[in-house]
Tab-separated table of C-alpha atoms in Angstrom:
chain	number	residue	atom	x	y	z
A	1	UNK	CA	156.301	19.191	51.281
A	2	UNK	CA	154.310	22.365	49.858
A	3	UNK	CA	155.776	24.607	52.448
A	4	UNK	CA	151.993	25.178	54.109
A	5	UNK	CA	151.456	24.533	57.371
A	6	UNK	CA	148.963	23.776	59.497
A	7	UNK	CA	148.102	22.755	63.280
A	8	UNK	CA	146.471	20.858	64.755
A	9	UNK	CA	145.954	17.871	62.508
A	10	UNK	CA	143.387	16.153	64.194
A	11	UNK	CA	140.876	18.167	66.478
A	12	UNK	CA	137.970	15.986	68.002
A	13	UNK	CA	135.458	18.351	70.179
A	14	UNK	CA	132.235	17.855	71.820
A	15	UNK	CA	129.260	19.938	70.242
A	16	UNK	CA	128.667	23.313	71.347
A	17	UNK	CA	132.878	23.792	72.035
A	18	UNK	CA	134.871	26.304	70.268
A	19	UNK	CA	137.946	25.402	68.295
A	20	UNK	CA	140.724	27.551	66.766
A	21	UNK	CA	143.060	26.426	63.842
A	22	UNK	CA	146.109	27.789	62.426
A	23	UNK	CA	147.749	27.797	59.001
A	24	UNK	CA	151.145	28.719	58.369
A	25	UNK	CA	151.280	30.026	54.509
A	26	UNK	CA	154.362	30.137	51.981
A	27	UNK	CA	156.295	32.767	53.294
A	28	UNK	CA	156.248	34.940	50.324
A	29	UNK	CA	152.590	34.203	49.243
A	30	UNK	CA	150.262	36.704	49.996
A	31	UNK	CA	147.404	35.402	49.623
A	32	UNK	CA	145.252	32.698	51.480
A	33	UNK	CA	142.589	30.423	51.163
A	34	UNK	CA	140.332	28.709	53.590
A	35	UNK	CA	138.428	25.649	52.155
A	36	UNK	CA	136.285	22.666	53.692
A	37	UNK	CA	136.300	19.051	52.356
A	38	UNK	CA	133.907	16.617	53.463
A	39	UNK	CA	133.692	12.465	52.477
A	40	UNK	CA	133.890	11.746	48.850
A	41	UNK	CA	133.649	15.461	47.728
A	42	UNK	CA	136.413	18.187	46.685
A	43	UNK	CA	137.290	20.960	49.025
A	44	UNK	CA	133.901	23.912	48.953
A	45	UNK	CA	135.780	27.508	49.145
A	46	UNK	CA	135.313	29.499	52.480
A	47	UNK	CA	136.897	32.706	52.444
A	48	UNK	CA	140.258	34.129	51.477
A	49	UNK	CA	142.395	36.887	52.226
A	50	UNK	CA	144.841	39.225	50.512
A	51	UNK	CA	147.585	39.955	52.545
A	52	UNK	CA	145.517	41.201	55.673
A	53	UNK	CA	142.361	41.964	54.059
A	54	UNK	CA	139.727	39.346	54.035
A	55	UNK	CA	138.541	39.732	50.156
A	56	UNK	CA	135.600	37.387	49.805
A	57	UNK	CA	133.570	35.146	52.166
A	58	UNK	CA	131.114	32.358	51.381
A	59	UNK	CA	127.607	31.602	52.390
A	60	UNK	CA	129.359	28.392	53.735
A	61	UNK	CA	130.829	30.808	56.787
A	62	UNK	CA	127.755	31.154	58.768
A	63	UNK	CA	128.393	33.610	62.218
A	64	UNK	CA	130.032	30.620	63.949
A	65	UNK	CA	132.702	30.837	61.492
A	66	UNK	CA	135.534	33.643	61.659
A	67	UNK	CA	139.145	33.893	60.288
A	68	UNK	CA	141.413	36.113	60.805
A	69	UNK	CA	145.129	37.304	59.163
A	70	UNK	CA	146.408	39.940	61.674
A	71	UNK	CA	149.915	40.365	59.900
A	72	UNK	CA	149.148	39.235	56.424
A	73	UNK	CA	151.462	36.109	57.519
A	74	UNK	CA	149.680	33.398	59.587
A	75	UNK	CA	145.765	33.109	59.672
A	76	UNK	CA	143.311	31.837	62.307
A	77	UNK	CA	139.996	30.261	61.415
A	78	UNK	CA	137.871	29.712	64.490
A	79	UNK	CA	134.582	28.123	64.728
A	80	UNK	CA	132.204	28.617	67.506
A	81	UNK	CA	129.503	26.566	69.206
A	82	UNK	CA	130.444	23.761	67.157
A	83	UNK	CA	127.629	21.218	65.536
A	84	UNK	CA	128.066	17.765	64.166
A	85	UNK	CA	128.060	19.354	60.648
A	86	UNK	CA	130.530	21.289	61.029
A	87	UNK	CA	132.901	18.077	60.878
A	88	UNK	CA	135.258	17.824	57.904
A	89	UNK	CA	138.515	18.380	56.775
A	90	UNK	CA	139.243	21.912	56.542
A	91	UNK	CA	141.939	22.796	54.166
A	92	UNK	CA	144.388	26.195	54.068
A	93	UNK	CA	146.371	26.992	50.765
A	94	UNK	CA	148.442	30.277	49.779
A	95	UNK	CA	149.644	31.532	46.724
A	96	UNK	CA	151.877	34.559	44.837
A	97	UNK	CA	149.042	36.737	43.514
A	98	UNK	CA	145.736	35.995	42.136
A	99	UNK	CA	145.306	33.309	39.374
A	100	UNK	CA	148.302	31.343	39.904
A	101	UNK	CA	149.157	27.641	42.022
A	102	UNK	CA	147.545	27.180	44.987
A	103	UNK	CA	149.501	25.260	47.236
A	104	UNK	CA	147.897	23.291	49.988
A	105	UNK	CA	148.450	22.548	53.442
A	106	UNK	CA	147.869	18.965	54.718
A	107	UNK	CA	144.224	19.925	56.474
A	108	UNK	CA	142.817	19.627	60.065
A	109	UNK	CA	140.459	17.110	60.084
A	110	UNK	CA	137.330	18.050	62.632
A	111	UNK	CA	135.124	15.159	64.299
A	112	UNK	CA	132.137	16.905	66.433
A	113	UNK	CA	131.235	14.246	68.561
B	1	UNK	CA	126.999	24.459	43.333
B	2	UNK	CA	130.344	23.028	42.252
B	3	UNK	CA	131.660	24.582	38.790
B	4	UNK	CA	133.443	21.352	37.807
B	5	UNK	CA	132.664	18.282	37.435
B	6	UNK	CA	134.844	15.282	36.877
B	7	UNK	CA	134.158	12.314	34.873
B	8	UNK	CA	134.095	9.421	35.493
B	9	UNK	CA	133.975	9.492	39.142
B	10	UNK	CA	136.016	6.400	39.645
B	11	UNK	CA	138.305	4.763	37.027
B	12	UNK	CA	140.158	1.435	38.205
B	13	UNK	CA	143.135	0.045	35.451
B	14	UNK	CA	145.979	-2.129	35.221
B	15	UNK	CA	149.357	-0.678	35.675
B	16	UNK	CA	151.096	0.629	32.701
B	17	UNK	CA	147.638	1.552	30.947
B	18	UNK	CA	146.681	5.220	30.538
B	19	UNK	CA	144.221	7.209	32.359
B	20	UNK	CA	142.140	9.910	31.321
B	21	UNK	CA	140.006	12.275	33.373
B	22	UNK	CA	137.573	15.367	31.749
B	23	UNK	CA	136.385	17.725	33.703
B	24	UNK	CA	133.243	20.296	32.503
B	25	UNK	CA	133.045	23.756	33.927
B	26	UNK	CA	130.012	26.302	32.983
B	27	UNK	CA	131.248	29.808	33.035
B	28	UNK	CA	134.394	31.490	31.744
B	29	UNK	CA	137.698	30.855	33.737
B	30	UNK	CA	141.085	32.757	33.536
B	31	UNK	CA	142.740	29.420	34.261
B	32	UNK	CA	142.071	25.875	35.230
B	33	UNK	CA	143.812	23.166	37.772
B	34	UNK	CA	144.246	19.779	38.117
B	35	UNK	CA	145.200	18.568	41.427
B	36	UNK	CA	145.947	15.028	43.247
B	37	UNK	CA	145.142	13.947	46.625
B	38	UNK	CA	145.749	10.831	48.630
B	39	UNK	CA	143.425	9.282	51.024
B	40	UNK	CA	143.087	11.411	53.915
B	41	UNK	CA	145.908	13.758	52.913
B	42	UNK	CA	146.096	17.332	51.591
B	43	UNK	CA	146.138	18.072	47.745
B	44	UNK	CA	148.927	18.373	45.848
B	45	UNK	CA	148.878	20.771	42.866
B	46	UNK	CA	150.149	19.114	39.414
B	47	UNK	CA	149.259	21.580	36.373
B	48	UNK	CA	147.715	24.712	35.619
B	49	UNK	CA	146.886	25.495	32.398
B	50	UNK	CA	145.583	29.112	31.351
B	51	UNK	CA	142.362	30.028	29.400
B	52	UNK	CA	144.757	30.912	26.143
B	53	UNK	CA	146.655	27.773	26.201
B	54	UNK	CA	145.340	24.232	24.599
B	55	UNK	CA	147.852	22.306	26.078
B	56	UNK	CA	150.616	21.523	28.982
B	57	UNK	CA	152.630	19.108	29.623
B	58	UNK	CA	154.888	17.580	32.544
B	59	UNK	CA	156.102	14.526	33.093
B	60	UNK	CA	153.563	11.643	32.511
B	61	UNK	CA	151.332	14.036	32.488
B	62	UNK	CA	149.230	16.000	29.420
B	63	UNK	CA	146.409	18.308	30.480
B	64	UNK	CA	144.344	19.771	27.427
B	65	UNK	CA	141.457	22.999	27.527
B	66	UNK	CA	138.842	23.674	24.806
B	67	UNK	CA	137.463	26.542	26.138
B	68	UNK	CA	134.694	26.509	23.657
B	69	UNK	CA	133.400	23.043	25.180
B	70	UNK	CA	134.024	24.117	28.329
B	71	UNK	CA	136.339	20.901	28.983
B	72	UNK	CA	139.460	20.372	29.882
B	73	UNK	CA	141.144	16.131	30.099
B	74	UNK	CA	144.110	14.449	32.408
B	75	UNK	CA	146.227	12.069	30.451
B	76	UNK	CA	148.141	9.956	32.569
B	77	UNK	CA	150.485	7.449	30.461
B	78	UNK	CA	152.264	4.190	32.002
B	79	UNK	CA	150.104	4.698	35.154
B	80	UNK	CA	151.711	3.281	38.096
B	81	UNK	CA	150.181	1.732	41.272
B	82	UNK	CA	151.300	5.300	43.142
B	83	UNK	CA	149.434	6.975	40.926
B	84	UNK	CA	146.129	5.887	43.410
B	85	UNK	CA	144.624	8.964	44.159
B	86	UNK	CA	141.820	10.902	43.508
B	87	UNK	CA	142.104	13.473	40.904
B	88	UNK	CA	140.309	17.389	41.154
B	89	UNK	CA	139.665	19.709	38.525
B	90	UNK	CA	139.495	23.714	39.620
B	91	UNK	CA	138.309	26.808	37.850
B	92	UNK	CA	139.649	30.437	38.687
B	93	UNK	CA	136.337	32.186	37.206
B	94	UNK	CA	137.213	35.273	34.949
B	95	UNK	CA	134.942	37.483	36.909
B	96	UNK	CA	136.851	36.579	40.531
B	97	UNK	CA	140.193	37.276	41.160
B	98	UNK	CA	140.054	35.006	44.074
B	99	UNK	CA	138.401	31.191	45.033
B	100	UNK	CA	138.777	28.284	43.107
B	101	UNK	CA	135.826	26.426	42.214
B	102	UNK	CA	136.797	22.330	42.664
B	103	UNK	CA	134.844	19.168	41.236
B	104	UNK	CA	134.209	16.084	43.500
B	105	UNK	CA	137.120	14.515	41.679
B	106	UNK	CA	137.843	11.117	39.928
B	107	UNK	CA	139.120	8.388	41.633
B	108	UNK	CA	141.333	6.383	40.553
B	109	UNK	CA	142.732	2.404	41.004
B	110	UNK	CA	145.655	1.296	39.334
B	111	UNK	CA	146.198	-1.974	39.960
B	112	UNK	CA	149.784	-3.542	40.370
């Protein structure tokens, strides 16, 4: 158990619907990492935050795409107008600081019908 | 595009043999991870080893860097059939203080 959370495991969603998912970090880590894994390839880097700030987004995070850290605790990543595409795993990890362990959270896995 | 890339990209071996992974990267990291993940599950971080060390060890595990190759290896000794998993290499680039770059991993088979 790496201490990172995150709900719901499973989301399955008709195109076009929005979904929300959370990610509980380390308590003490502050910061946090969005990534997306898809079949047979390793996780592709979203966006991550420091503490509250949102540091650095990808050209993976088109407009649908938003996250959110509104205390610098828990973060939000919310995906609008869903496409088939946009189904993957999508992963959350924290760490103490830049350049050290990321720890990851056991993913929610997307299916866009 | 990915930063690292693992080779090979599937390794199957009997258990009790050794396994080794390499992973090449192309620009110049602060530090670089090796992580594990099981089928369908999240992954679970087993060494990081910084840009001035050559070597790290823990457990059945040896992870080497030759920064001048751009390279780093997974040793796994008296592999066991738990040991299925596929295997990730990440970069923390120099330049940015933040994302990890991942590989699309090795997977490996030990057989029992």
């Amino acid at each position: 158990d790496t201490g990172v959370s995150q709900d719901p495991r499973h989301k399955i969603t008709k195109r076009g619907q929005n979904v929300t998912f959370r990610c509980d970090p380390i308590s003490e880590h502050n910061r946090l990492y969005w990534y997306r894994q898809t079949l047979g390839q390793g996780p592709e880097f979203l966006t991550y935050f420091q503490n509250e700030a949102q540091l650095e987004k990808s050209r993976l995070l088109s407009d649908r795409f938003s996250a959110e850290r509104p205390k610098g605790s828990f973060s939000t990543l919310e995906i609008q107008r869903t496409e088939q595409g946009d189904s993957a795993m999508y992963l959350c990890a924290s760490s103490l600081g830049s350049f050290n362990e990321q720890f990851f959270g056991p993913g929610t896995r997307l299916t866009v019908l | 595009s990915q930063q690292g890339e693992e080779d090979p990209q599937a390794l199957s071996i009997q258990e009790g043999e050794n396994a080794t992974m390499n992973c090449s990267y192309k620009t110049s990291i602060n530090n670089l991870q090796w992580y594990r993940q099981n089928s369908g599950r999240g992954l679970v971080h087993l060494i990081l080893i910084r840009s001035n060390e050559r070597e790290k060890h823990s457990g059945r595990l040896r992870v080497t860097l030759d920064t001048s190759k751009k390279s780093s290896s997974l040793l796994i000794t008296a592999s066991r059939a738990a040991d299925t998993a596929s295997y990730f290499c990440a970069t923390d680039e120099s330049t940015n203080a933040g994302k990890s770059t991942f590989g699309d991993g090795t997977t490996l088979t030990v057989k029992p």
